[in-house]
mmCIF file of C-alpha atoms in Angstrom:
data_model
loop_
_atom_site.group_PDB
_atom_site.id
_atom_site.type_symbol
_atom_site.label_atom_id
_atom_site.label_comp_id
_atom_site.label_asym_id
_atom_site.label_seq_id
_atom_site.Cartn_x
_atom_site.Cartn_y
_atom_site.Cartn_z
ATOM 1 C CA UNK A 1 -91.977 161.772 -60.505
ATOM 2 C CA UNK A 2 -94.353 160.902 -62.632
ATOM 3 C CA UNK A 3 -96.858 163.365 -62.009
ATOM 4 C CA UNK A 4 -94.030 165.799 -62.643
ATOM 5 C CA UNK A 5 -93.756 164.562 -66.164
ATOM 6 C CA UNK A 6 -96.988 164.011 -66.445
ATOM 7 C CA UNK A 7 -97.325 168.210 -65.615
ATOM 8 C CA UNK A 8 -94.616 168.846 -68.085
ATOM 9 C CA UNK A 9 -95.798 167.204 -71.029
ATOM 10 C CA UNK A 10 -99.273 168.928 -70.545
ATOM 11 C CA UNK A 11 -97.476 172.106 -70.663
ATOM 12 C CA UNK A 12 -95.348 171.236 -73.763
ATOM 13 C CA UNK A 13 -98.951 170.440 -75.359
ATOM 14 C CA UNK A 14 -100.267 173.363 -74.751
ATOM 15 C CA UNK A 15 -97.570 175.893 -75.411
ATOM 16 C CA UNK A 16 -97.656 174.232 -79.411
ATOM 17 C CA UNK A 17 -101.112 174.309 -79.687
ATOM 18 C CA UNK A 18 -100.932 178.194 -78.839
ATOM 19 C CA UNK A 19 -97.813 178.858 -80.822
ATOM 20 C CA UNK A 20 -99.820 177.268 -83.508
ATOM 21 C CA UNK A 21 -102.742 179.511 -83.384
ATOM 22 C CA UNK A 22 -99.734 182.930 -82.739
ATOM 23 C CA UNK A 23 -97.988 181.991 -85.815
ATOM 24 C CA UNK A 24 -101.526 181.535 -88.083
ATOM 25 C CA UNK A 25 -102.462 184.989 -86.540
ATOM 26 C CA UNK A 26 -99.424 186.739 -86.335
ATOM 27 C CA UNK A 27 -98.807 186.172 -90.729
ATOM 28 C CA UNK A 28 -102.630 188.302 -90.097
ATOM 29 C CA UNK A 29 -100.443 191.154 -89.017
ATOM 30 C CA UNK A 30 -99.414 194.571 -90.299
ATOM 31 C CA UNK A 31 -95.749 194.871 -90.284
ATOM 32 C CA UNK A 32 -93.531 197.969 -90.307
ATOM 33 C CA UNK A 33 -95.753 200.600 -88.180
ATOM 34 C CA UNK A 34 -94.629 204.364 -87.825
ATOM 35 C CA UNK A 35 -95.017 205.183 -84.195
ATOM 36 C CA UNK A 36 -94.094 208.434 -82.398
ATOM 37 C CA UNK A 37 -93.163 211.195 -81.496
ATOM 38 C CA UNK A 38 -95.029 210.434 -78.605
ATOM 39 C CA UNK A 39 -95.434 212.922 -75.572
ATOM 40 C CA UNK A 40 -96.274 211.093 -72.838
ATOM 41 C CA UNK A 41 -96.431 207.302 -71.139
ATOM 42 C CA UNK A 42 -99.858 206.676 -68.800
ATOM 43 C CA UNK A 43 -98.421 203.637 -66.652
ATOM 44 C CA UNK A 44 -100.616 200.936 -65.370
ATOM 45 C CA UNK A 45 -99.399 197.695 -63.259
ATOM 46 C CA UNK A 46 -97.068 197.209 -60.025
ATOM 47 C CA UNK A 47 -95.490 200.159 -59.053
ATOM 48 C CA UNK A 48 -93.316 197.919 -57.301
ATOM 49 C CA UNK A 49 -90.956 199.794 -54.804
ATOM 50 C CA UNK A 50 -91.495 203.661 -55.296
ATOM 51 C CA UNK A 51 -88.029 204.711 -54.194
ATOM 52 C CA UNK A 52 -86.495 202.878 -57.527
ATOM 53 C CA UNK A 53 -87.154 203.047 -61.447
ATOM 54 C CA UNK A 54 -89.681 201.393 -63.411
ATOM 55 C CA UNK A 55 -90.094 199.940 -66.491
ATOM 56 C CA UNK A 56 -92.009 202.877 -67.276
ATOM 57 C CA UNK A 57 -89.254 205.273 -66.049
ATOM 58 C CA UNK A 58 -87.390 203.276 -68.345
ATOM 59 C CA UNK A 59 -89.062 203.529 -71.115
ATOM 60 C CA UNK A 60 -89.690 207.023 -70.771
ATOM 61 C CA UNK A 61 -86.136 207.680 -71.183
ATOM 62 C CA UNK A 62 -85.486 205.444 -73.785
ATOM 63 C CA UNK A 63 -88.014 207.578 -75.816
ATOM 64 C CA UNK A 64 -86.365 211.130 -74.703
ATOM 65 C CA UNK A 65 -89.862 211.645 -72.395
ATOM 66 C CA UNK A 66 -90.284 213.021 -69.091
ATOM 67 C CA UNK A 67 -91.106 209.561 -65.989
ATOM 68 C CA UNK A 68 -94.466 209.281 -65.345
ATOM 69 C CA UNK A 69 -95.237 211.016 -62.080
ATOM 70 C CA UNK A 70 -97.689 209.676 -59.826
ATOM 71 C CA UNK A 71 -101.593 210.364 -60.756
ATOM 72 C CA UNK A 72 -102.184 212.135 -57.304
ATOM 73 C CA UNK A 73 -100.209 215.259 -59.115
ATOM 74 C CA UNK A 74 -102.464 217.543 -60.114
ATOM 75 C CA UNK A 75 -102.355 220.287 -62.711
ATOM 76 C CA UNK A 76 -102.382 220.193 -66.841
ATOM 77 C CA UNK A 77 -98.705 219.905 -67.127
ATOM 78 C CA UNK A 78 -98.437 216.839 -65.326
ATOM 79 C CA UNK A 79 -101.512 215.223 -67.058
ATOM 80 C CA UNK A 80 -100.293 215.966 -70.240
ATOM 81 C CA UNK A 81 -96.434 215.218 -69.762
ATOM 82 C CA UNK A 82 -97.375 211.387 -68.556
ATOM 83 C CA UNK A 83 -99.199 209.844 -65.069
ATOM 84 C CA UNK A 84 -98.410 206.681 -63.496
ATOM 85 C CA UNK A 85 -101.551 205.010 -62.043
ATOM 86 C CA UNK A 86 -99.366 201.780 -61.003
ATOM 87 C CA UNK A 87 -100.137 200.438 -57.547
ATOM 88 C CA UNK A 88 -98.018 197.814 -55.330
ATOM 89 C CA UNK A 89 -98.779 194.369 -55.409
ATOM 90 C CA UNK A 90 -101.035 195.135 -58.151
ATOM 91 C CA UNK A 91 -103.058 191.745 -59.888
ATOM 92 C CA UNK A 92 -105.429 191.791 -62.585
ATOM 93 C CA UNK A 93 -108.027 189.617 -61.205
ATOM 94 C CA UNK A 94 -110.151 190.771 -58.406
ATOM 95 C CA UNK A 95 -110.338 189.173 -54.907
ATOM 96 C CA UNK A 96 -112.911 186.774 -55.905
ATOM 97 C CA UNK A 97 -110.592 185.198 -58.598
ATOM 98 C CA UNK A 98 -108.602 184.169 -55.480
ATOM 99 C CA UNK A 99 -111.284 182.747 -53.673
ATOM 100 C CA UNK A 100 -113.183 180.661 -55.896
ATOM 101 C CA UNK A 101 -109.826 179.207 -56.784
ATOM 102 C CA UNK A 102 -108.442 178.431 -53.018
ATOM 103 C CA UNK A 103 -106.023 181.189 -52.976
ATOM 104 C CA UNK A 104 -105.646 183.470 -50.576
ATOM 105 C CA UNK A 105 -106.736 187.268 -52.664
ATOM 106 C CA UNK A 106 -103.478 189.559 -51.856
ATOM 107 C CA UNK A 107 -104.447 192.950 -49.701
ATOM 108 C CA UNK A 108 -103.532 194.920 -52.642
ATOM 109 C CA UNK A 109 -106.133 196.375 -55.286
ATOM 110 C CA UNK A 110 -106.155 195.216 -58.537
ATOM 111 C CA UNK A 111 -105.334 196.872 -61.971
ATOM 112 C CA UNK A 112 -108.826 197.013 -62.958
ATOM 113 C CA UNK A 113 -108.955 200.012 -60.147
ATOM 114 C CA UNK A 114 -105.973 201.867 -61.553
ATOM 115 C CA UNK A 115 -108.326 201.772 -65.159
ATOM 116 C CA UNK A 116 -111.102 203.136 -62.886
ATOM 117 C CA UNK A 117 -108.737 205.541 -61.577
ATOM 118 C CA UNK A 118 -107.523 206.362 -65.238
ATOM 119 C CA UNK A 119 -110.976 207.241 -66.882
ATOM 120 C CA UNK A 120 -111.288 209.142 -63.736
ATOM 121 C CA UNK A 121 -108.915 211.920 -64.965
ATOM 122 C CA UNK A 122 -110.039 211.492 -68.365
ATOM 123 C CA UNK A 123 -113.809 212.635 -67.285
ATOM 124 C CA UNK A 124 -113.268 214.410 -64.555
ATOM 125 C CA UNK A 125 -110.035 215.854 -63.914
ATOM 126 C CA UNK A 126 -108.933 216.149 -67.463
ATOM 127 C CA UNK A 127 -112.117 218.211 -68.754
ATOM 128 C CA UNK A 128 -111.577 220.663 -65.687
ATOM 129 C CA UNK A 129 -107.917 222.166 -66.939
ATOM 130 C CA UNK A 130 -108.154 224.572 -70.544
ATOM 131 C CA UNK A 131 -108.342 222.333 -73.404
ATOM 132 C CA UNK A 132 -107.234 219.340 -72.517
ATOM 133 C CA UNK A 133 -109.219 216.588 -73.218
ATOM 134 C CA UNK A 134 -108.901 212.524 -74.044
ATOM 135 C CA UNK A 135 -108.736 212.669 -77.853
ATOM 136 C CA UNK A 136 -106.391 215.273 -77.558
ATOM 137 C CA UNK A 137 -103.746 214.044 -74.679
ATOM 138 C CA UNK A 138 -103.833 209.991 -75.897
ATOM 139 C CA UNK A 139 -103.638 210.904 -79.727
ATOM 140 C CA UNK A 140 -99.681 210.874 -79.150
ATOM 141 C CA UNK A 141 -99.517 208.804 -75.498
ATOM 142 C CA UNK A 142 -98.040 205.822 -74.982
ATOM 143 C CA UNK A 143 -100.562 203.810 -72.375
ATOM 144 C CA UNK A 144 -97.863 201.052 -71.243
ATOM 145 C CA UNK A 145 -99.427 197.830 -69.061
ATOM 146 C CA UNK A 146 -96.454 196.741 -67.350
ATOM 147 C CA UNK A 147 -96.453 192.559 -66.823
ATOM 148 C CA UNK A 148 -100.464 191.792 -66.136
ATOM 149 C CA UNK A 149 -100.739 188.823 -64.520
ATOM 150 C CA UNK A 150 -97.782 188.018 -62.720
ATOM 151 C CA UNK A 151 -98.677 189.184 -59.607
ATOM 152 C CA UNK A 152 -101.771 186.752 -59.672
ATOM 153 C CA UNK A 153 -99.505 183.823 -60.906
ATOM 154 C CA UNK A 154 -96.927 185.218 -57.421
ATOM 155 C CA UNK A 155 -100.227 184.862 -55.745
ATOM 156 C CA UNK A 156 -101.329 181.580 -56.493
ATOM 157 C CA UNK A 157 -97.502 180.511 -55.770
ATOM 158 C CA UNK A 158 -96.878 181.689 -52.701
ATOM 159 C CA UNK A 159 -100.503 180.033 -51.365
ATOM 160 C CA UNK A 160 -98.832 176.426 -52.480
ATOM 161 C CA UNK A 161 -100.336 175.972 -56.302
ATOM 162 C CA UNK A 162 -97.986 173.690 -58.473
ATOM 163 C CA UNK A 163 -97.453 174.619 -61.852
ATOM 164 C CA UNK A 164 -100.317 172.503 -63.315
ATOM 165 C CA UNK A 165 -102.712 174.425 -60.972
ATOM 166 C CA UNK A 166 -101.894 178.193 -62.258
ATOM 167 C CA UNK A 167 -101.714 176.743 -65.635
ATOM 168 C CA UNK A 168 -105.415 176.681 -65.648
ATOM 169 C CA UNK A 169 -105.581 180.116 -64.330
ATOM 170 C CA UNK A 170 -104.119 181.185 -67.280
ATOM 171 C CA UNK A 171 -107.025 181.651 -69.889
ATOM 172 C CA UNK A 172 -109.463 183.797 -67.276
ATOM 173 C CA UNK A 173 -106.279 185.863 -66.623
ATOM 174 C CA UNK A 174 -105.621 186.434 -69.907
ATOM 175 C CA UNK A 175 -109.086 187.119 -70.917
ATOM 176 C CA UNK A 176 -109.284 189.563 -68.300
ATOM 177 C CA UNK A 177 -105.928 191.339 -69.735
ATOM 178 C CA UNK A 178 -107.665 191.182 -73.274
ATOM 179 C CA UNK A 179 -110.960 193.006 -71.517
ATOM 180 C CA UNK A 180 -109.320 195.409 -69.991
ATOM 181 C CA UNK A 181 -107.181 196.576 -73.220
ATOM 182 C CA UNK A 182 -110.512 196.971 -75.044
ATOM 183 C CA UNK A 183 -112.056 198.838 -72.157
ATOM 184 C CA UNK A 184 -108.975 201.500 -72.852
ATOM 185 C CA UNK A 185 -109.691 201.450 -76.770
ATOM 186 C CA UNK A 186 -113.394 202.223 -76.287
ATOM 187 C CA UNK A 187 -113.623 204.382 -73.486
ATOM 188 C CA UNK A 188 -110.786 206.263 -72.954
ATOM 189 C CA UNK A 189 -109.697 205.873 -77.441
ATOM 190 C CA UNK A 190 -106.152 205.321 -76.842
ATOM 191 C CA UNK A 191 -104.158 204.848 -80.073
ATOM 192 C CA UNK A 192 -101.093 203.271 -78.942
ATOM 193 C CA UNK A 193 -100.947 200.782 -76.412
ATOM 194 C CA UNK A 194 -97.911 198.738 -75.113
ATOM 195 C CA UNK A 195 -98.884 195.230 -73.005
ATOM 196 C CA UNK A 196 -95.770 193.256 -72.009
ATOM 197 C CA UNK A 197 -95.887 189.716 -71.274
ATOM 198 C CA UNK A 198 -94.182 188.210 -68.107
ATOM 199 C CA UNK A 199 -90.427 187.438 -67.316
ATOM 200 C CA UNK A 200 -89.654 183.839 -67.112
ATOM 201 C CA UNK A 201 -90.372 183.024 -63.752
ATOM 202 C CA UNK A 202 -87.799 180.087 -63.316
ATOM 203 C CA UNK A 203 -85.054 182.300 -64.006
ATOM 204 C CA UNK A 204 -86.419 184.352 -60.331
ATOM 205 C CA UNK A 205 -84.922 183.635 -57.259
ATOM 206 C CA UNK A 206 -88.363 184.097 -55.106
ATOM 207 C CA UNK A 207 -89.748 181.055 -57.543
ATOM 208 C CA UNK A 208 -86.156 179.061 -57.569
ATOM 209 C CA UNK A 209 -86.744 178.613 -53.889
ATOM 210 C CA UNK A 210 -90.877 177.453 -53.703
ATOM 211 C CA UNK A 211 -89.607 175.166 -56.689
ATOM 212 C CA UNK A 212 -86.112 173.404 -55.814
ATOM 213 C CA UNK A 213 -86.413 170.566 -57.928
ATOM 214 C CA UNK A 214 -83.026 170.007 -59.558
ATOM 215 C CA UNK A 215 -83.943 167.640 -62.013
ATOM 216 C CA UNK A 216 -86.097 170.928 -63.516
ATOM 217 C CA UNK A 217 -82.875 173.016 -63.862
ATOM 218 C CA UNK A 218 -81.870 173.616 -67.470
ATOM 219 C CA UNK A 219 -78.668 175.090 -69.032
ATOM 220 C CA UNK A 220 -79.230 178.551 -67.778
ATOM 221 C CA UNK A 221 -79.989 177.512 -64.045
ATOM 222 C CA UNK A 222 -83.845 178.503 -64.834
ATOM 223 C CA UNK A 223 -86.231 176.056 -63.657
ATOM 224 C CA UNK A 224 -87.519 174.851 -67.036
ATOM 225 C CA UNK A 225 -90.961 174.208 -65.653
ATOM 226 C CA UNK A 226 -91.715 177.611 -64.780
ATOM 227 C CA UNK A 227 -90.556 179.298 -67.631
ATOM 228 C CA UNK A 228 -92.896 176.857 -69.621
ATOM 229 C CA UNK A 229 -95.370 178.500 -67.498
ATOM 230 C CA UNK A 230 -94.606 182.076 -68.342
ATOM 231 C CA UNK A 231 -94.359 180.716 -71.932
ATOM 232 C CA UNK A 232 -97.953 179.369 -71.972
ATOM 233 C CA UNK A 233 -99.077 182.558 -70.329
ATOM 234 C CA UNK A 234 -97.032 185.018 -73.158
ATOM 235 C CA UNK A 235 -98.203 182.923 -75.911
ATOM 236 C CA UNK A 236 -102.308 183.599 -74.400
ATOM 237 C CA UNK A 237 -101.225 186.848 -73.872
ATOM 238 C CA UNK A 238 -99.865 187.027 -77.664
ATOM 239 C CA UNK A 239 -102.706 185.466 -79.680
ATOM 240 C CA UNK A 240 -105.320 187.789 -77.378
ATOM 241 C CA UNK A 241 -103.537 191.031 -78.789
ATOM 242 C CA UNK A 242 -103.604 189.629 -82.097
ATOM 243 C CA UNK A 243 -107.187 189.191 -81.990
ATOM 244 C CA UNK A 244 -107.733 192.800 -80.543
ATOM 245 C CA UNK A 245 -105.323 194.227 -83.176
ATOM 246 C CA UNK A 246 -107.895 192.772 -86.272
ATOM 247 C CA UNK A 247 -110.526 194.025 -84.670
ATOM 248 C CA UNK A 248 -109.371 197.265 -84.470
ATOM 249 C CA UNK A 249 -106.626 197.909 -87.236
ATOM 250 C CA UNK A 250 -106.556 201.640 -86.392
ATOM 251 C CA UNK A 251 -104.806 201.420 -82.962
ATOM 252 C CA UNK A 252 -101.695 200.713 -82.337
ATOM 253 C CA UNK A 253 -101.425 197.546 -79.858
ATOM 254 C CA UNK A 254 -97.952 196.598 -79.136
ATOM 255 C CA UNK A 255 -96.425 192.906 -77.455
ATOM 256 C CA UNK A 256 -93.239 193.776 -75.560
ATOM 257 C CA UNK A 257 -91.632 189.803 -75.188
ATOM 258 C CA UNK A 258 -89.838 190.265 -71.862
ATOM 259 C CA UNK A 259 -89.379 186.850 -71.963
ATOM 260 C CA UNK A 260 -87.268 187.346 -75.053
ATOM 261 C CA UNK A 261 -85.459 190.140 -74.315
ATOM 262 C CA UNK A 262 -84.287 188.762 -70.504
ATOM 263 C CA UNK A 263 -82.904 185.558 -72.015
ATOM 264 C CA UNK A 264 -80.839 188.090 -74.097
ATOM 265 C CA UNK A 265 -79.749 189.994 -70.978
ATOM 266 C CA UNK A 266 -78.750 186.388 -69.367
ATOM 267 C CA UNK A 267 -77.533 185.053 -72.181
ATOM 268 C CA UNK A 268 -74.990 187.762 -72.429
ATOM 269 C CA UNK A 269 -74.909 189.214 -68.957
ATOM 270 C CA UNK A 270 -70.811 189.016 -68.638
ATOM 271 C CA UNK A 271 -70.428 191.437 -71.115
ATOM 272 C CA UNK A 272 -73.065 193.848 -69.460
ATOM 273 C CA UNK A 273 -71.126 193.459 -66.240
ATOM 274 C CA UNK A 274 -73.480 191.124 -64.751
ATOM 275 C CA UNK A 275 -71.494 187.966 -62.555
ATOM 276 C CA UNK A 276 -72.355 184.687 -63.592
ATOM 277 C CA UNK A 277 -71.773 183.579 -59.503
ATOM 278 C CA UNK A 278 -74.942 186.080 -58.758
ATOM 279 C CA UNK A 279 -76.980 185.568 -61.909
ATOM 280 C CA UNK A 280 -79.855 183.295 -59.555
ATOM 281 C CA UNK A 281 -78.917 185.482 -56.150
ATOM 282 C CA UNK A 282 -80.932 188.541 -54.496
ATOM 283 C CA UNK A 283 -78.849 191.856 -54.043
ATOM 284 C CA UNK A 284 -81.116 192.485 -50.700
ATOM 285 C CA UNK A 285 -82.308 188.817 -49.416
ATOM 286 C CA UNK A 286 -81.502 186.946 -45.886
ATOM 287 C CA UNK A 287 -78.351 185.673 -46.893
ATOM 288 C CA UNK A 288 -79.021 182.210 -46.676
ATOM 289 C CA UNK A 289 -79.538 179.477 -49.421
ATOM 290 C CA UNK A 290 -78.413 179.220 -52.841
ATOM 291 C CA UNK A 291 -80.930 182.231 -54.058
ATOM 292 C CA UNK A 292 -80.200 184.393 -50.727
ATOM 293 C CA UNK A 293 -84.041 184.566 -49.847
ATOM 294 C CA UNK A 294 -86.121 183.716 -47.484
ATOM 295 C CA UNK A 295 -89.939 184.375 -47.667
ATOM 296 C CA UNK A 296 -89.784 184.653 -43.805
ATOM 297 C CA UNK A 297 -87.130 187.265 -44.374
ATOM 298 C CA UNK A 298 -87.558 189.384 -47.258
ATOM 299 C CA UNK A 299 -85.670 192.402 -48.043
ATOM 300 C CA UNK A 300 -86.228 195.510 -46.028
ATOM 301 C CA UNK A 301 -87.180 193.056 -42.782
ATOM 302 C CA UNK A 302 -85.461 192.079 -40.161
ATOM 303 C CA UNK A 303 -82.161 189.488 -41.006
ATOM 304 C CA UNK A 304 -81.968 190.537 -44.341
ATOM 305 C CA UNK A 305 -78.793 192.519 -46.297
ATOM 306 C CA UNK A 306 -78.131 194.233 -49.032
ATOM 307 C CA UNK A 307 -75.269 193.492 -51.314
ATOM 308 C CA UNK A 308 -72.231 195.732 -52.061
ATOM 309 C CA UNK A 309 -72.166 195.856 -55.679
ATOM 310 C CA UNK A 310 -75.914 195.869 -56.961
ATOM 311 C CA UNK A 311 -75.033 196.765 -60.829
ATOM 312 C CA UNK A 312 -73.097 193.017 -60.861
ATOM 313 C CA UNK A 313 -76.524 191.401 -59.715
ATOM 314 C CA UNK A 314 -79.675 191.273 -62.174
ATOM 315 C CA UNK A 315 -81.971 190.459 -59.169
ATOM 316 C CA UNK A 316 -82.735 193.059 -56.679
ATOM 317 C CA UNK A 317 -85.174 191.327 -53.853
ATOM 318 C CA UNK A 318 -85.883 187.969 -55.640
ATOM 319 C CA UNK A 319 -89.120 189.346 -57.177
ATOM 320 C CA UNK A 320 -87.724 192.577 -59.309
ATOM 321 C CA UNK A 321 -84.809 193.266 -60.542
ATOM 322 C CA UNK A 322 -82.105 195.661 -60.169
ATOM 323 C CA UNK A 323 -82.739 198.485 -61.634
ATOM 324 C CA UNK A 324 -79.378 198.096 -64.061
ATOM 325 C CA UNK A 325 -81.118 195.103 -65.500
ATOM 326 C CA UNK A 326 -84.003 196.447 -65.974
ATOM 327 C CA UNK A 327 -82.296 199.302 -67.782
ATOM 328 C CA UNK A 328 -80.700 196.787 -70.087
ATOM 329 C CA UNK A 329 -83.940 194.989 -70.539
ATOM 330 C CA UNK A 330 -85.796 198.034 -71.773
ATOM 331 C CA UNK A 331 -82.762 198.947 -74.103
ATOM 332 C CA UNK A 332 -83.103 195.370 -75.598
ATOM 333 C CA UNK A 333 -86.402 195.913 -75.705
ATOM 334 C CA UNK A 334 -86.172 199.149 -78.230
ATOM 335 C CA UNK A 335 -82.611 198.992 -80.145
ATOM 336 C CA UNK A 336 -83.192 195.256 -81.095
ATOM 337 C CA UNK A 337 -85.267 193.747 -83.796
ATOM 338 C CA UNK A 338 -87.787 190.588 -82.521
ATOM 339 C CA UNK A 339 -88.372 192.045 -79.119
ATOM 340 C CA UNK A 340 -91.405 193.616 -80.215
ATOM 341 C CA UNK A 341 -95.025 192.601 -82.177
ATOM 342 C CA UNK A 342 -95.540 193.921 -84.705
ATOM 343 C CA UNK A 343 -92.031 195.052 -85.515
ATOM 344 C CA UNK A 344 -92.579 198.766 -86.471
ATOM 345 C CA UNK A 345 -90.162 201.822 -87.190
ATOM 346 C CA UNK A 346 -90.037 205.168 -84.853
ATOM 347 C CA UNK A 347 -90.664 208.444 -86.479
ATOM 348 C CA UNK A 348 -87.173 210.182 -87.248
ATOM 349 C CA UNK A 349 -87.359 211.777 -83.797
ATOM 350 C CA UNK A 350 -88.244 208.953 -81.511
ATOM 351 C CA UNK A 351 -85.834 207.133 -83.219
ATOM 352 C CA UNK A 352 -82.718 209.249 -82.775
ATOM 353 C CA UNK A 353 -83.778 209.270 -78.666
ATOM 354 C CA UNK A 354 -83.723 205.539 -79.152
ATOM 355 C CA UNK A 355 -79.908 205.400 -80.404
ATOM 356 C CA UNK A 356 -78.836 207.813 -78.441
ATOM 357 C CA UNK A 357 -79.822 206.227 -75.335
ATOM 358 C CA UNK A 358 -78.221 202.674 -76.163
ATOM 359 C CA UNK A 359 -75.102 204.493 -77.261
ATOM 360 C CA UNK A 360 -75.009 206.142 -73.746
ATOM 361 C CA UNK A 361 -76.090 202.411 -72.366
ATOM 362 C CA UNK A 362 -73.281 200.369 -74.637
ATOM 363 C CA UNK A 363 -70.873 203.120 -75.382
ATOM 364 C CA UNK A 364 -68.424 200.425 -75.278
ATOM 365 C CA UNK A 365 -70.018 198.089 -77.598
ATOM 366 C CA UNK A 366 -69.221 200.990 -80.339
ATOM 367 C CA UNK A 367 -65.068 200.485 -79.901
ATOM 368 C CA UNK A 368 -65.660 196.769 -80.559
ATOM 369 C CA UNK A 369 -65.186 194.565 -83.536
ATOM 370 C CA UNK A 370 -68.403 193.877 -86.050
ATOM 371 C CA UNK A 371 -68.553 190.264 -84.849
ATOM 372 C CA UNK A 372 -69.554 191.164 -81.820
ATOM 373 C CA UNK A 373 -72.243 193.761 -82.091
ATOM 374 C CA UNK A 374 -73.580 191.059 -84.575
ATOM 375 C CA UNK A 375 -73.652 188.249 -81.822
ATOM 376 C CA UNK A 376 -74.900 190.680 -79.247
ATOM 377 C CA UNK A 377 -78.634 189.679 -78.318
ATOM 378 C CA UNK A 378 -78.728 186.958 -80.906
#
């Protein structure tokens, strides 16, 4: 017990001393950036499972774009209309990361590849169609790095780490983020980049299960030591963009707080048709426990079933979730102010797709009374 405090004060500690340096650097910022049109969204991070939508897909048509397709099409007019280099299972770190911390590296490759990958077309590929080349594609591209990091943090998890543990994993991983969004600046110029920071982990049910403490449990049925985690890592992750986005004022690097914007989902989940009695359960999971899964029977294996009503349930397999929340998370994400840093306004165009897609989203929310648009995501 006491070494559970002792963990959770430590983390308190260091979450204000890096909100302290995000708030000094953030008052640094520009405010009130004109972004778009853009024509296409280069995704990087886990591609997750390919037969449902990402973030990116998402995104995409939150924007009025066409989804990324996979970076194995080839031909100009899928290069130019957006490429997904995503991977599954992707980390940031490499497999020695792992090892030099006692953690088992994952079999997957790691994001630093998919960069590899990306220059790749850039200098290869790209130069081979008629004029397409990188100052001309990424001028209006939308390069989106979709949660770094959590798949290393999963990692170190799964191999038994407590939450102290991966807390100290958390500058290297971040640095390595901050490295690779430089390495896209300088070699490849991209103008406008979008980095996301993690979802709050004790609000999972694959992390609810490895951590069962109930005395951790707050309001919301997160586990309030993880999500201190995922704070500590977003607030890293925060003050490392801020120090990329002084030292070079002329691209556009965007935070996306998922954190933020999938307390907002939660928070008001009844009134997106989300049930309160499956807000910690997995659509497809084993069936038994309070989070239905079981890491010796995940979804798609053997004992495990899929629930009848998916759009009621935010969480699909205990690690992602349904694609319905992650629709609403992405609409949070763009029609609501404080989800993003630096706040900044679309061009005319980008911002009619925007409204038009929550409208289609929240038609409903347009019939209702003032007070509750205002309250909505508050």
């Amino acid at each position: 017990m006491a070494s559970h405090c002792s963990t959770h004060h430590l983390l308190i500690l260091a979450l204000l001393c890096s909100c302290l340096l995000v708030v000094h650097s953030f008052s640094l910022a520009k405010e009130d950036e004109l972004l778009g049109p853009f024509n296409a969204i280069y995704n990087l991070g886990d591609i997750g499972d390919s037969s449902s939508s990402s973030a990116a897909d998402h995104i995409a048509a939150t924007l009025n774009l066409p989804s990324p397709q996979p970076h194995t099409q080839h031909g100009t007019e899928f290069f130019e209309s957006g490429l997904n280099f995503a991977t599954p299972g992707a980390t940031i770190m490499s497999p020695f990361f792992f090892l030099k911390n006692g953690i088992k590296p994952p079999p997957h490759s790691h994001d630093l590849t998919q960069i590899v990958t990306f220059m790749k077309f850039f200098y290869k590929d790209c130069f081979s169609f008629h004029d397409c080349g990188k100052n001309k594609v990424l001028r209006k591209a939308l390069i989106f790095m979709d949660q770094p990091g959590i798949n290393d943090y999963k990692q170190a998890f799964l191999n038994g780490k407590s939450i102290s543990e991966a807390s100290h994993l958390v500058p290297e991983v971040v640095e390595t983020i901050k490295n690779s969004v430089e390495r896209l600046i300088i070699e490849a110029e991209a103008k406008t980049i979008m980095v996301s920071g993690i979802l709050p982990m004790g609000c999972f049910p694959v992390f609810r299960t490895l951590f069962p403490e109930s005395d951790s449990m707050g309001k919301n049925r997160c586990h309030k030591g993880l999500n201190l985690f995922s704070k500590l890592h977003n607030d890293h992750l925060s003050q490392a963009i801020m120090e990329l986005r002084l030292k070079y004022p002329e691209v556009h690097i965007i935070y996306a707080d998922y954190y933020k914007a999938f307390m907002a989902v939660l928070k008001n989940h009844a009134f997106l048709g989300f049930k309160t009695k499956t807000l910690m359960k997995a659509c497809c999971g084993s069936g038994d426990g309070p989070f239905n899964f079981d890491a010796k029977k995940k979804c798609g294996e053997k004992g495990a079933a899929t629930c009848s009503k998916r759009a009621s349930y935010l969480h699909w397999d205990g690690f992602r979730l349904t694609p319905e929340a992650l629709e609403n998370l992405i609409d949070t994400l763009f029609s609501k102010k404080g989800f993003v840093f630096p706040e900044f306004k679309f061009g005319e165009e980008t911002a009619a797709a925007v409204t038009r897609h929550h409208s289609r989203i929240h038609g409903g929310v347009r019939n209702m009374s003032s007070i509750v648009r205002h309250l909505l995501f508050v």
